[in-house]
Coordinates of C-alpha atoms in Angstrom, one line a residue:
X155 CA -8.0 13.3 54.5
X156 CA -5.9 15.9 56.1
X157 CA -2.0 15.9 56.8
X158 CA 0.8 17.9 58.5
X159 CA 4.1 17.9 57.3
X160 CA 6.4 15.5 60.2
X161 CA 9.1 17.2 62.2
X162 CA 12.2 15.3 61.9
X163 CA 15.5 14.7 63.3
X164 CA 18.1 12.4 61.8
X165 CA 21.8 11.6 62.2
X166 CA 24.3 9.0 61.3
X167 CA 27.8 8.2 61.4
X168 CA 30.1 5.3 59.3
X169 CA 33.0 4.2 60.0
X170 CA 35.2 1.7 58.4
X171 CA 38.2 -0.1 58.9
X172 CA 40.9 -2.6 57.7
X173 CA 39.2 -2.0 54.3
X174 CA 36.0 -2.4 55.3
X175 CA 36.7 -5.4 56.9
X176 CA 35.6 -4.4 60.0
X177 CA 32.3 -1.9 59.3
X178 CA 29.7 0.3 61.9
X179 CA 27.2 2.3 61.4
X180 CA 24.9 4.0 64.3
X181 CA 22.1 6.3 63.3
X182 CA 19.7 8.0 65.7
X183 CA 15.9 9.8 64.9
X184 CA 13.3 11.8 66.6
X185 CA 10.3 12.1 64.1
X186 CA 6.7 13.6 65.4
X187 CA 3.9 12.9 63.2
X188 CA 0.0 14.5 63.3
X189 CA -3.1 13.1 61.9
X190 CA -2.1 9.5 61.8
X191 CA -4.6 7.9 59.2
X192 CA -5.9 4.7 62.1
X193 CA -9.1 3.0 62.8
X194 CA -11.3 4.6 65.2
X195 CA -13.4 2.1 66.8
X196 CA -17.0 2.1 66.1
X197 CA -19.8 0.6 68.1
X198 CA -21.2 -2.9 67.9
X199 CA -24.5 -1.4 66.7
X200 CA -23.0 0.1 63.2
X201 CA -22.3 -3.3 61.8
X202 CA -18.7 -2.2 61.7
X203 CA -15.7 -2.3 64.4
X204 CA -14.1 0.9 63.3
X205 CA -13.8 3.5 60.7
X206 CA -11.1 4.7 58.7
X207 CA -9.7 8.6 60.4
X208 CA -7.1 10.9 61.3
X209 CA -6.0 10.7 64.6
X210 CA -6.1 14.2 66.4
X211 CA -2.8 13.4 68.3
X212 CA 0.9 13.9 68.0
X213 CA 3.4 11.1 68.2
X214 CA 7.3 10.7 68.7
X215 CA 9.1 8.2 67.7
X216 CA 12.9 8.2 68.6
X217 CA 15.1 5.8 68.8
X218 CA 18.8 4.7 67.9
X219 CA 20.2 2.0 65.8
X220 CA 23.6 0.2 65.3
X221 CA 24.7 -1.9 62.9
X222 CA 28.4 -4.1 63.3
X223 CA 29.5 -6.0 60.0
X224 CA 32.6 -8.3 59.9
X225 CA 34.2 -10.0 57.2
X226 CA 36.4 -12.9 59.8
X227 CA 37.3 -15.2 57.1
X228 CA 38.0 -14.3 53.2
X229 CA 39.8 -16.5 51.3
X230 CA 39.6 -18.2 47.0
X231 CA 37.6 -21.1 48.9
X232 CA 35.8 -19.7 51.8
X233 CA 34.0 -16.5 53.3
X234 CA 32.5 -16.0 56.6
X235 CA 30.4 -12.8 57.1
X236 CA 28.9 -11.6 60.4
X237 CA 26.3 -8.8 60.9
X238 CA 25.3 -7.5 64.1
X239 CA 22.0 -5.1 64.3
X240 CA 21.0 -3.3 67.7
X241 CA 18.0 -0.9 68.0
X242 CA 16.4 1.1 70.9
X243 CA 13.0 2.5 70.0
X244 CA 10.6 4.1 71.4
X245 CA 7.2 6.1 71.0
X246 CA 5.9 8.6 73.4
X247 CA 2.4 10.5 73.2
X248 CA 2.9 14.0 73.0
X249 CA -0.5 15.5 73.0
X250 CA -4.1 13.9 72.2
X251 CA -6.9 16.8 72.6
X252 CA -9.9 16.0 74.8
X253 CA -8.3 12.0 74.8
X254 CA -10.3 11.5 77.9
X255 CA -13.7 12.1 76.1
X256 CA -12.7 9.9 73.5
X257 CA -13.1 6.3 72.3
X258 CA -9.3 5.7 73.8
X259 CA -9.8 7.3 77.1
X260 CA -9.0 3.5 78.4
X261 CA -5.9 3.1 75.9
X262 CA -3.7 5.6 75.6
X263 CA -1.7 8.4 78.3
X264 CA -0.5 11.8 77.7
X265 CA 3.6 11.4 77.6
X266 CA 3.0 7.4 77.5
X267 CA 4.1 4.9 75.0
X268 CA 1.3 4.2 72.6
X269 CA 1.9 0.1 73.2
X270 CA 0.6 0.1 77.2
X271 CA -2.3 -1.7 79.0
X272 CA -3.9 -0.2 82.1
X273 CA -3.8 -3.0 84.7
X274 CA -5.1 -3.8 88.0
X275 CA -2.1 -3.3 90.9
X276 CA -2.0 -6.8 92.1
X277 CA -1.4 -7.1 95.5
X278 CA -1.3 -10.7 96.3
X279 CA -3.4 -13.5 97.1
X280 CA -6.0 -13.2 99.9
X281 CA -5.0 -15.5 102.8
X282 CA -8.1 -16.4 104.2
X283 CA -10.4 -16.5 101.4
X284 CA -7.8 -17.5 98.5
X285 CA -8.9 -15.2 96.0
X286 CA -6.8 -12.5 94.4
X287 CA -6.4 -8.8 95.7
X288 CA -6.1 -5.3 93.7
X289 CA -5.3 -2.0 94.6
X290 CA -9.1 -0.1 95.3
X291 CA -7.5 3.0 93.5
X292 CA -10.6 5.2 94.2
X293 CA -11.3 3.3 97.8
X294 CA -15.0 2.7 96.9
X295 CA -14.8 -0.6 98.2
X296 CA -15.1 -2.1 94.6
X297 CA -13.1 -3.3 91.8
X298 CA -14.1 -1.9 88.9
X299 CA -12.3 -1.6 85.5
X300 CA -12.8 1.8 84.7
X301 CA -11.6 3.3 87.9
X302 CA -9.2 1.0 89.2
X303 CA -7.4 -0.1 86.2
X304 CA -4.5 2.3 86.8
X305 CA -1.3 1.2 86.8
X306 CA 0.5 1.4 83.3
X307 CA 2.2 -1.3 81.8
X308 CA 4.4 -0.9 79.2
X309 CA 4.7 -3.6 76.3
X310 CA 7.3 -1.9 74.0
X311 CA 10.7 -3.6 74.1
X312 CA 13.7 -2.0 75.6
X313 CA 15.4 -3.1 72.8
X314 CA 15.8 -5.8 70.0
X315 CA 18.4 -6.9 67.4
X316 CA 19.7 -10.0 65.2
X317 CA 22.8 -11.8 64.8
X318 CA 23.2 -13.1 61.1
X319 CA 25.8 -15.1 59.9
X320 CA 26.9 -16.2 56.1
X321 CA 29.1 -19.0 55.3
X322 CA 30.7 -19.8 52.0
X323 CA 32.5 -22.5 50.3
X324 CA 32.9 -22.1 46.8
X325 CA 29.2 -22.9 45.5
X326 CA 27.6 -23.8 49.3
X327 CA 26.3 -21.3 50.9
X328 CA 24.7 -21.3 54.7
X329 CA 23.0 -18.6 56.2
X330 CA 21.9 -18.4 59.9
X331 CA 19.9 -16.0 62.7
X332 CA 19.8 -15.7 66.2
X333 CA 17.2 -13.1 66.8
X334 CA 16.8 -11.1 70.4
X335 CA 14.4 -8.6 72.6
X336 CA 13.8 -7.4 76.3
X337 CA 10.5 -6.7 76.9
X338 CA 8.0 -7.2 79.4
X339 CA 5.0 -9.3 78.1
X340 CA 2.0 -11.7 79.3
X341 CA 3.4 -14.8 81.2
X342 CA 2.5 -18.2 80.4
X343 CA -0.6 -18.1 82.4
X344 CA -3.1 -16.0 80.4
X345 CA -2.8 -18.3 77.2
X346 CA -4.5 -21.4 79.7
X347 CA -8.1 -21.2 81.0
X348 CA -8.7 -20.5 85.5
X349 CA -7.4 -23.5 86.9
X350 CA -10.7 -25.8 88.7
X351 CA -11.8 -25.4 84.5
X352 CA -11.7 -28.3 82.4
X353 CA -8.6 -28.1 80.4
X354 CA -4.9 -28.6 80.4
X355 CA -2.6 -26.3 83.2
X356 CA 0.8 -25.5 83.8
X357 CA 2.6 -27.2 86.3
X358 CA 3.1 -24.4 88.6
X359 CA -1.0 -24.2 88.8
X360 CA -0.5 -26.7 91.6
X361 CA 0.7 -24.4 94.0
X362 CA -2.3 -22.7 94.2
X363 CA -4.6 -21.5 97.8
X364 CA -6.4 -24.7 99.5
X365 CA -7.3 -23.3 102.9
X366 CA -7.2 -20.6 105.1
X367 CA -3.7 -19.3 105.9
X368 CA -2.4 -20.5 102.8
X369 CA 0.4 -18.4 100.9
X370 CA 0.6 -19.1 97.1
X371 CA 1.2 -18.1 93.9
X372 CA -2.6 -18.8 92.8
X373 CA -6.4 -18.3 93.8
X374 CA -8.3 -21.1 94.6
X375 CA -9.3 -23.2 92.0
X376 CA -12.8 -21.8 90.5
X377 CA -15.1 -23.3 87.8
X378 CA -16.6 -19.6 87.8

C-alpha cells in the first residue's frame, strides 16, 4: 500500500513542585495524516461489506491534554495518591478529492469532524395530524434521505478525562475511578421500538399526540 510521511506538531511542558509532590503536565498536538489504511465499503452483491484501502483524504487531529498528580497523604503507614487527566480532541477533514462521487458522499464533510451523522432538521410535531415534521431542504415537497438529510451532527466529545485515586495502608491497597465526557449522543428513545409497537416504552412515551391540536413531545402512536 502507499504512505506519506505525517505532518506533525507537538509540545509539552512539566512542572513540579514541593518535590514532586504536587506534579502537571500539559501537552498539545496537531498531526495530519494521508492514505489512512480503512475499509472501503463494498456492495451487498460482492459477498463482502468492505475492502481493505487507502483513504485518498487528509486528516487532522489536534487536541490538548493535561495531566494533575498529587501525593495528599505520605506517611511509614499510609499513602494517598490522586491523578487527574483532562483531554480536548478533535479531528477535522481537511481535504477528501471527488468525496461527493464516492462511497462516503453521505458520511463525511469537507472541514467536518470525521465522527458526524447527517440528520433530518426536526421541526416539531405536526398538530393536526400528529406525525413528526422535517425541514424540506430542497422544497420538493418530500422527505427524502439523500437530499434532505442536511443538518450535521457532531458525535465527538468536547472533552473527556478520569479521576483515579490510590490508597495505601501498609500491605492494602485500594484503587478507584470516576471517569467523565461532554458529548452530544442518541437519547434514550432510539434504543426502544415506535411506541403503538409491542414492546416495553419509556415513561415519557405517554405524552405523545392523541388528537387534533395536541402539542407533545411524540407522534401518534403507529404500529407502522
Amino acid at each position: 500500500f502507499s504512505w506519506e510521511t505525517n505532518k506533525k506538531l507537538e509540545a509539552a511542558i512539566e512542572a513540579g513542585l514541593f518535590g514532586d509532590r504536587i506534579f502537571l503536565t500539559a501537552s498539545f498536538y496537531d498531526n495530519r495524516s494521508s492514505n489512512q489504511l480503512t475499509g472501503i465499503p463494498m456492495p451487498g452483491t460482492t459477498g463482502f461489506s468492505s475492502i481493505q484501502s487507502n483513504l485518498n483524504a487528509v486528516v487532522q487531529n489536534k487536541g490538548t491534554e493535561f495531566t494533575l498528580r498529587t501525593v495528599n497523604i505520605q506517611n511509614s503507614n499510609w499513602s494517598w495518591t490522586s491523578n487527574l487527566n483532562l483531554t480536548f480532541a478533535k479531528t477535522k477533514l481537511l481535504e477528501f478529492p471527488n468525496l461527493e462521487n464516492s462511497t462516503y458522499a453521505n458520511t463525511f464533510v469537507i472541514g467536518q469532524p470525521l465522527n458526524i451523522k447527517k440528520v433530518y432538521h426536526y421541526t416539531g410535531v405536526d398538530t393536526q395530524t400528529g406525525v413528526y415534521k422535517f425541514k424540506d431542504v430542497n422544497n420538493d415537497g418530500i422527505i427524502t434521505p439523500l437530499e434532505d438529510k442536511k443538518t450535521i451532527t457532531d458525535l465527538t466529545p468536547d472533552y473527556y478525562g478520569g479521576l483515579q485515586n490510590t490508597l495505601k495502608y501498609k500491605n492494602w491497597q485500594l484503587d478507584f475511578l470516576f471517569q467523565f465526557v461532554k458529548q452530544k449522543n442518541y437519547n434514550a428513545s432510539s434504543y426502544f421500538v415506535m411506541p403503538g409497537s409491542q414492546g416495553n416504552q419509556l415513561a415519557s412515551a405517554v405524552n405523545s399526540w392523541k388528537q387534533p391540536g395536541d402539542t407533545a413531545a411524540y407522534q401518534i402512536y403507529s404500529t407502522g
